[in-house]
Coordinates of C-alpha atoms and ligand atoms in Angstrom, one line a residue:
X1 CA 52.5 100.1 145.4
X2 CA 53.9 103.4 146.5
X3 CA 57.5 102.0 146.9
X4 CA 57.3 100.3 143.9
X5 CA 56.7 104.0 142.3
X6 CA 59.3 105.8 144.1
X7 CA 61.7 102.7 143.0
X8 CA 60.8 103.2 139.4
X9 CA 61.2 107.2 139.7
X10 CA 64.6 106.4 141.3
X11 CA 65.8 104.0 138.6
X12 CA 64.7 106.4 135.8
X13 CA 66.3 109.7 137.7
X14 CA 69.5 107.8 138.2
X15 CA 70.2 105.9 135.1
X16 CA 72.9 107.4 133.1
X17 CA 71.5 109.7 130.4
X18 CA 72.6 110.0 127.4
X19 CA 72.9 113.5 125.6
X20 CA 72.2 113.7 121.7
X21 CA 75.3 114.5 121.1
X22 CA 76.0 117.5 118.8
X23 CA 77.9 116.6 116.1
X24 CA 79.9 119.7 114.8
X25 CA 82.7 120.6 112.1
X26 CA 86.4 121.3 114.5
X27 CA 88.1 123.9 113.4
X28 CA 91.7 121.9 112.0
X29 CA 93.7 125.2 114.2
X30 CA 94.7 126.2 110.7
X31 CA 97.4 123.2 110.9
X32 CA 99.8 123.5 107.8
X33 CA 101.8 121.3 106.1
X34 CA 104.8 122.8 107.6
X35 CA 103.9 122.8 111.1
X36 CA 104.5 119.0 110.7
X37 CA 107.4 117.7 110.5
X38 CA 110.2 114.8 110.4
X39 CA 106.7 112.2 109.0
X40 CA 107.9 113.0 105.2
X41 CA 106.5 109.9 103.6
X42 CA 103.4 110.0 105.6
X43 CA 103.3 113.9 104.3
X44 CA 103.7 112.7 100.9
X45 CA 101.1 110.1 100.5
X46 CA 98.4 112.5 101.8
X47 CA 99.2 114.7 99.2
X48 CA 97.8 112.9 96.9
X49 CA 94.8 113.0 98.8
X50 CA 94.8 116.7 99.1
X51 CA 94.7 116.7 95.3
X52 CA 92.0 114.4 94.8
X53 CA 89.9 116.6 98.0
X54 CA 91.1 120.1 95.7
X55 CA 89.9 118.6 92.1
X56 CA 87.8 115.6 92.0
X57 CA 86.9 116.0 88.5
X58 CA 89.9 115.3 87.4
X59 CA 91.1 112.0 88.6
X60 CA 87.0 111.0 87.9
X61 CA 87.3 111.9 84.6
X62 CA 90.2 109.3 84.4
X63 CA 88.2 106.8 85.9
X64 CA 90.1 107.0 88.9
X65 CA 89.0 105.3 92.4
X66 CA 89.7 106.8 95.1
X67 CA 90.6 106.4 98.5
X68 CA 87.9 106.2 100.5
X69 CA 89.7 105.3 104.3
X70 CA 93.5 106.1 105.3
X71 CA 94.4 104.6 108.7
X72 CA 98.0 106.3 110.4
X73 CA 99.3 103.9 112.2
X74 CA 102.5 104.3 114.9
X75 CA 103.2 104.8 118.1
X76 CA 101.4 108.3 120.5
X77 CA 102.3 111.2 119.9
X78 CA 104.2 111.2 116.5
X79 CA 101.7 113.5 114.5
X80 CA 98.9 111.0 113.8
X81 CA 96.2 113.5 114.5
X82 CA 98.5 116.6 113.5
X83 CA 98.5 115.3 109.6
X84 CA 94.8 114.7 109.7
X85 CA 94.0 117.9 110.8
X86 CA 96.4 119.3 107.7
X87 CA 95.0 117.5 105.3
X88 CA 91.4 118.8 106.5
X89 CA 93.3 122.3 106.2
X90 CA 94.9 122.2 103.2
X91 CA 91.8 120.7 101.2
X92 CA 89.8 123.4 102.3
X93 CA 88.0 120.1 103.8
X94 CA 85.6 120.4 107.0
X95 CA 87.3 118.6 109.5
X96 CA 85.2 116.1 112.2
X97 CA 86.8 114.3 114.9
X98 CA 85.7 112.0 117.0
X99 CA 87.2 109.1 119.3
X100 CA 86.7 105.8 118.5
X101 CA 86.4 105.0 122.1
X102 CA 83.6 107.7 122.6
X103 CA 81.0 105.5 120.5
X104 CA 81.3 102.6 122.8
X105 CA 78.9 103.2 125.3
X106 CA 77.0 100.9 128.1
X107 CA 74.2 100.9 126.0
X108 CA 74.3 98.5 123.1
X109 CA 73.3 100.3 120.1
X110 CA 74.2 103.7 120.6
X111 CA 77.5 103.9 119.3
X112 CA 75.9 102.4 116.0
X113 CA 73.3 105.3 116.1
X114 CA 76.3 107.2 117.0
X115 CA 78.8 106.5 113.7
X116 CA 75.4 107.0 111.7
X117 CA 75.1 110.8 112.6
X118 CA 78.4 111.4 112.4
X119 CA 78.5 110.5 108.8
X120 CA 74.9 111.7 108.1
X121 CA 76.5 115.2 109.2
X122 CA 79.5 115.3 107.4
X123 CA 77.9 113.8 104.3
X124 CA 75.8 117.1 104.7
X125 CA 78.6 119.3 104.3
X126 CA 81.5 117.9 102.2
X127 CA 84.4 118.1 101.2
X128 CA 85.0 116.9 104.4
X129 CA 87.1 114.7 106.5
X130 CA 86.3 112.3 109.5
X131 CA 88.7 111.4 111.8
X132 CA 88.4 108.7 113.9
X133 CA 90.9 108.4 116.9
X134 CA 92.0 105.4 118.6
X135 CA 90.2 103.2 116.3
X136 CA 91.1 100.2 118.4
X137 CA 88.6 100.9 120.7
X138 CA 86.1 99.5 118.1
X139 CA 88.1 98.1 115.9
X140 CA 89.9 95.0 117.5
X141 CA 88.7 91.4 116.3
X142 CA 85.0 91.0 116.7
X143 CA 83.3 88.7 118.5
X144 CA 85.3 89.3 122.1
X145 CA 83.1 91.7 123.3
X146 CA 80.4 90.0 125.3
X147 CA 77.9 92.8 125.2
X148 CA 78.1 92.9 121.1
X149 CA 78.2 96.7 121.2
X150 CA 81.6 97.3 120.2
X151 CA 81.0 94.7 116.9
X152 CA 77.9 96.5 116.3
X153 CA 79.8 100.0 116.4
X154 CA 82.5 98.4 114.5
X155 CA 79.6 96.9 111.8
X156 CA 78.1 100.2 111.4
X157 CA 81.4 101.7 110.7
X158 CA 81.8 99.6 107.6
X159 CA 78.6 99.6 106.4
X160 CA 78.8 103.4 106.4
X161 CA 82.2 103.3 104.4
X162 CA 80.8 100.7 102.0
X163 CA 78.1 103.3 101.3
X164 CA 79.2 106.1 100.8
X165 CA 80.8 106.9 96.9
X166 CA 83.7 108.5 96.4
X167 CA 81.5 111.3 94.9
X168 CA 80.7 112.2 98.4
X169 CA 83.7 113.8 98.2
X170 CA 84.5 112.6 102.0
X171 CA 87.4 110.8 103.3
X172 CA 87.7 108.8 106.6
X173 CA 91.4 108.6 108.1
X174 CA 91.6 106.9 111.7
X175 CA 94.5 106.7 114.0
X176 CA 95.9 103.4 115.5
X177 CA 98.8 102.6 117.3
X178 CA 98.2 98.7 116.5
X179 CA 97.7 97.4 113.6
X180 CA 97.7 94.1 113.9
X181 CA 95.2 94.0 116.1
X182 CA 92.5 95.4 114.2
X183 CA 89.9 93.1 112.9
X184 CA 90.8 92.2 109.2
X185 CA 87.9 93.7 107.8
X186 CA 88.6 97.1 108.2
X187 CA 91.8 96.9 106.3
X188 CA 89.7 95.6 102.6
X189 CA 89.6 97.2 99.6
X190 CA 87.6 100.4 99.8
X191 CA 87.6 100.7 103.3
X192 CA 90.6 101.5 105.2
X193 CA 92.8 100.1 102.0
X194 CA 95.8 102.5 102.6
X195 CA 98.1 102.3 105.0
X196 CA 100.6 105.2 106.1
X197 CA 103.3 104.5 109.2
X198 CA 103.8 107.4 111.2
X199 CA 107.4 106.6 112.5
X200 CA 108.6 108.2 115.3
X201 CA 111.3 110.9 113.7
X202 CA 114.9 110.1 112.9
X203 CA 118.0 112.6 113.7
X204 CA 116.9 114.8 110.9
X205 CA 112.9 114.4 111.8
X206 CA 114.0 114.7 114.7
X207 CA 115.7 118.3 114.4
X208 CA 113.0 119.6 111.8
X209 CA 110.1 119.4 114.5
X210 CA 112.5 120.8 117.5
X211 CA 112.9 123.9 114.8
X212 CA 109.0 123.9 114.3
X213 CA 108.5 124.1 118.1
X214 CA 110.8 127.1 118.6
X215 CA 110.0 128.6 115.5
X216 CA 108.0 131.2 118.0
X217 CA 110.3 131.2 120.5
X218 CA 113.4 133.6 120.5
X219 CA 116.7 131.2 120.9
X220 CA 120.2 132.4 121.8
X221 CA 122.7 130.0 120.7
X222 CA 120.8 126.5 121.3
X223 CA 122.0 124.2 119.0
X224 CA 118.9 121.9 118.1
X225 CA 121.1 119.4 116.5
X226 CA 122.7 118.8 119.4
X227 CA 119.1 118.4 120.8
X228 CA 118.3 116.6 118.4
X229 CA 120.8 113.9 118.9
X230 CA 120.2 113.4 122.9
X231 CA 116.9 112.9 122.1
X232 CA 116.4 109.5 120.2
X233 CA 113.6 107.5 120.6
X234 CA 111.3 110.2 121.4
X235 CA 108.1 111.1 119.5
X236 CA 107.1 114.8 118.1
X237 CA 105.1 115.2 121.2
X238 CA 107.9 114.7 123.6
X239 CA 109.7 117.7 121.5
X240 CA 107.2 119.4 121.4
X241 CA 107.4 119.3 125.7
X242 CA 111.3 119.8 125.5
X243 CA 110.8 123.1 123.5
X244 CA 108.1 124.4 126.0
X245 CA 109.8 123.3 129.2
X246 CA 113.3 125.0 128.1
X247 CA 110.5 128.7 127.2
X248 CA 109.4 128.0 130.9
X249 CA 113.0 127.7 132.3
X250 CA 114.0 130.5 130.9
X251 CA 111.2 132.7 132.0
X252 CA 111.8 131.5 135.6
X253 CA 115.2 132.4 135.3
X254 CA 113.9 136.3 134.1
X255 CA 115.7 135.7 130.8
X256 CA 114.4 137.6 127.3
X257 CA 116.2 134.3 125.0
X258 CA 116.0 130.7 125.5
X259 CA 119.5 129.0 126.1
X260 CA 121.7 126.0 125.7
X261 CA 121.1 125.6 129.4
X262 CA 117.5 125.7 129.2
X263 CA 116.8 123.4 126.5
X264 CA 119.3 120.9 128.7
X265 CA 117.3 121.2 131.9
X266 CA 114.1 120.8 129.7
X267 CA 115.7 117.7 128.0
X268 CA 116.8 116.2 131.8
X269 CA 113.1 117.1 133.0
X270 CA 111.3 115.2 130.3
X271 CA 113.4 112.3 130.1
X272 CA 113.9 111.7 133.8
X273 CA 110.0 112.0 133.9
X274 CA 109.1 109.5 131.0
X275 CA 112.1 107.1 133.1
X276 CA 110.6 107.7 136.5
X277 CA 106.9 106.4 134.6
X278 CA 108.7 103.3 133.6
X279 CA 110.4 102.3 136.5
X280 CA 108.8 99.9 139.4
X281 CA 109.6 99.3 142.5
X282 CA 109.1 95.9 144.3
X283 CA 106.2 96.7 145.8
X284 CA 104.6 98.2 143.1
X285 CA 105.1 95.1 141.0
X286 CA 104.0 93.1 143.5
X287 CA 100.3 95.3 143.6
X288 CA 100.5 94.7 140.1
X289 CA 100.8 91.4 140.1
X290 CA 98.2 90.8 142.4
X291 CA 96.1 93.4 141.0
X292 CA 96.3 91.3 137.5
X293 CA 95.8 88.4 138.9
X294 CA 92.4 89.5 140.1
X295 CA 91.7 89.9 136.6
X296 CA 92.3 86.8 135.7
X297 CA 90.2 84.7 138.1
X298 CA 87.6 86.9 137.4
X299 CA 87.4 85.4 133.7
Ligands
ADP1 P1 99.2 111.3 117.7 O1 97.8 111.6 117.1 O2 100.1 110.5 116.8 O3 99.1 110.6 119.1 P2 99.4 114.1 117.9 O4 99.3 114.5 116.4 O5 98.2 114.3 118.7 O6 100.0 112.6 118.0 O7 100.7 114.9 118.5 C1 100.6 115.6 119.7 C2 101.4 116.9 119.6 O8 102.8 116.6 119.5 C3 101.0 117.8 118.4 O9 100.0 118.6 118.7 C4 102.3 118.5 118.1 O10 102.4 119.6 119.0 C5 103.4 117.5 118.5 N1 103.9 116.7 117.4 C6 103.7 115.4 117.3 N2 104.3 114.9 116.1 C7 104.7 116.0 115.5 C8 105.4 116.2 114.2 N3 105.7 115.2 113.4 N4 105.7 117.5 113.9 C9 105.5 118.5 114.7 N5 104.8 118.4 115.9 C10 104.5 117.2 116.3

């Protein structure tokens, strides 16, 4: 009888707990429109909902509906989050983030609860704006989650955004890097019905966030063009690296101005990095392979 106690106090002490979490209003960092840059047409199709955040009334008053959920789709690191956090700015708008993946928990259920509060709260104090990151983690095609707390989450998530009214005066933007792999319903009319590809930046894009990223820094000479064009392919947040590395290389070299030669050591840095992550050796791929294969006679 006494073990059967201490067991039970064991399994209670040790189970994971989980913490109410507090659900509070981010500060956006005072993000401006201008501190993104080279995602014009993204930029231009949240102004509209900047508007509708600053004046209600008036697109109500012409029996306007609107938008309700925006989803950013694109690859990492080209702004996704940035432009939600300026739209939150500019519309005066509180700003809540949260991680699709946080809701999923061991504990089927919770994330439901979870995605309930969250809106409860922001519903509380609108205008506001909830974004929800990585909104694959919940959002892929139901039913392939054995536990049924990921469809669950994801259920909640509409029913929440199929009650609330645009009087609420709150809009839900989420971030995905797939969008074909989230489950159909999401995308319906007065969910997330709008669309908005973040591309990663083109030559110009490309030079228009290197110039936002050494807007604080004093440069001698660099020509970000020139940057710019050795630097294709790569997302906002790999310039945003470049700029930094080339501040830090200069500061190692005892330097008051950032250089040519700085920005080209920054640029051989970051892209010899984001290479060295991509190549495999042999061996490696042979772990892998193994390693995968594991997975697959687990199933
Ligand atoms: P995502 O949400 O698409 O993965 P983030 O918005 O989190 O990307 O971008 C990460 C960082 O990269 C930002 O904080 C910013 O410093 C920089 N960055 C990314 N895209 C841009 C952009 N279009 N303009 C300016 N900075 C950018």
């Amino acid at each position: 009888m006494g073990l059967i106690v201490v067991l039970i106090g064991m399994t209670l002490r040790y189970m994971p707990r989980t913490k109410p979490q507090e659900i509070k209003p981010q500060s956006s960092g005072s993000i401006v429109w201008d501190d993104v840059a080279g995602v014009d047409e993204a930029k231009a199709e949240l102004r509209e909902v900047v508007d509708f955040m600053r004046d209600p009334k008036r697109f109500k008053r012409l029996g306007a509906k609107v938008p309700k959920g925006i989803l950013l789709h694109g690859p990492p690191g080209t702004g996704k989050t940035l432009l939600a956090k300026a739209v939150a700015h500019e519309s005066n708008a509180r700003f809540f983030a949260q991680s699709a993946s946080s809701f999923v928990e061991m504990f089927a259920g919770l994330g439901a609860a979870r995605i309930r509060r969250l809106f409860r709260v922001a519903r509380k104090q609108a205008p506001a704006i909830i974004f929800i990151d990585e909104l694959d983690a919940v959002g892929a095609t139901r039913g392939k989650d054995i536990s049924g707390e990921k469809d669950q989450t994801l259920n909640q998530l509409l029913v929440e955004m199929d009650g609330f009214e645009s009087a609420d005066n709150i809009v839900v933007v989420a971030a995905s890097n797939l969008l074909d792999k989230l489950d159909p319903a999401l995308l319906r009319p007065g969910r997330f019905d709008r669309q908005i590809f973040v591309s990663p930046p083109d030559l110009a894009g490309r030079q228009d966030i290197l110039r936002v990223h050494s807007r604080d820094k004093p440069l001698g000479g660099v020509d970000l063009e020139m940057v710019a064009r050795q630097t294709s392919g790569l997302a906002g947040a790999d310039l945003a690296n470049i700029c930094n590395e080339a501040a830090i290389f200069a500061g190692r070299s005892l330097r008051d101005v950032v250089l040519m030669q700085d920005f080209e050591a920054a640029l051989e840095r970051v892209v010899a990095g984001m290479q060295s992550r991509r190549v495999i050796n042999d061996h490696e791929k042979r772990v892998i392979a193994y390693h995968e294969a594991g997975h697959a006679c687990a199933r």
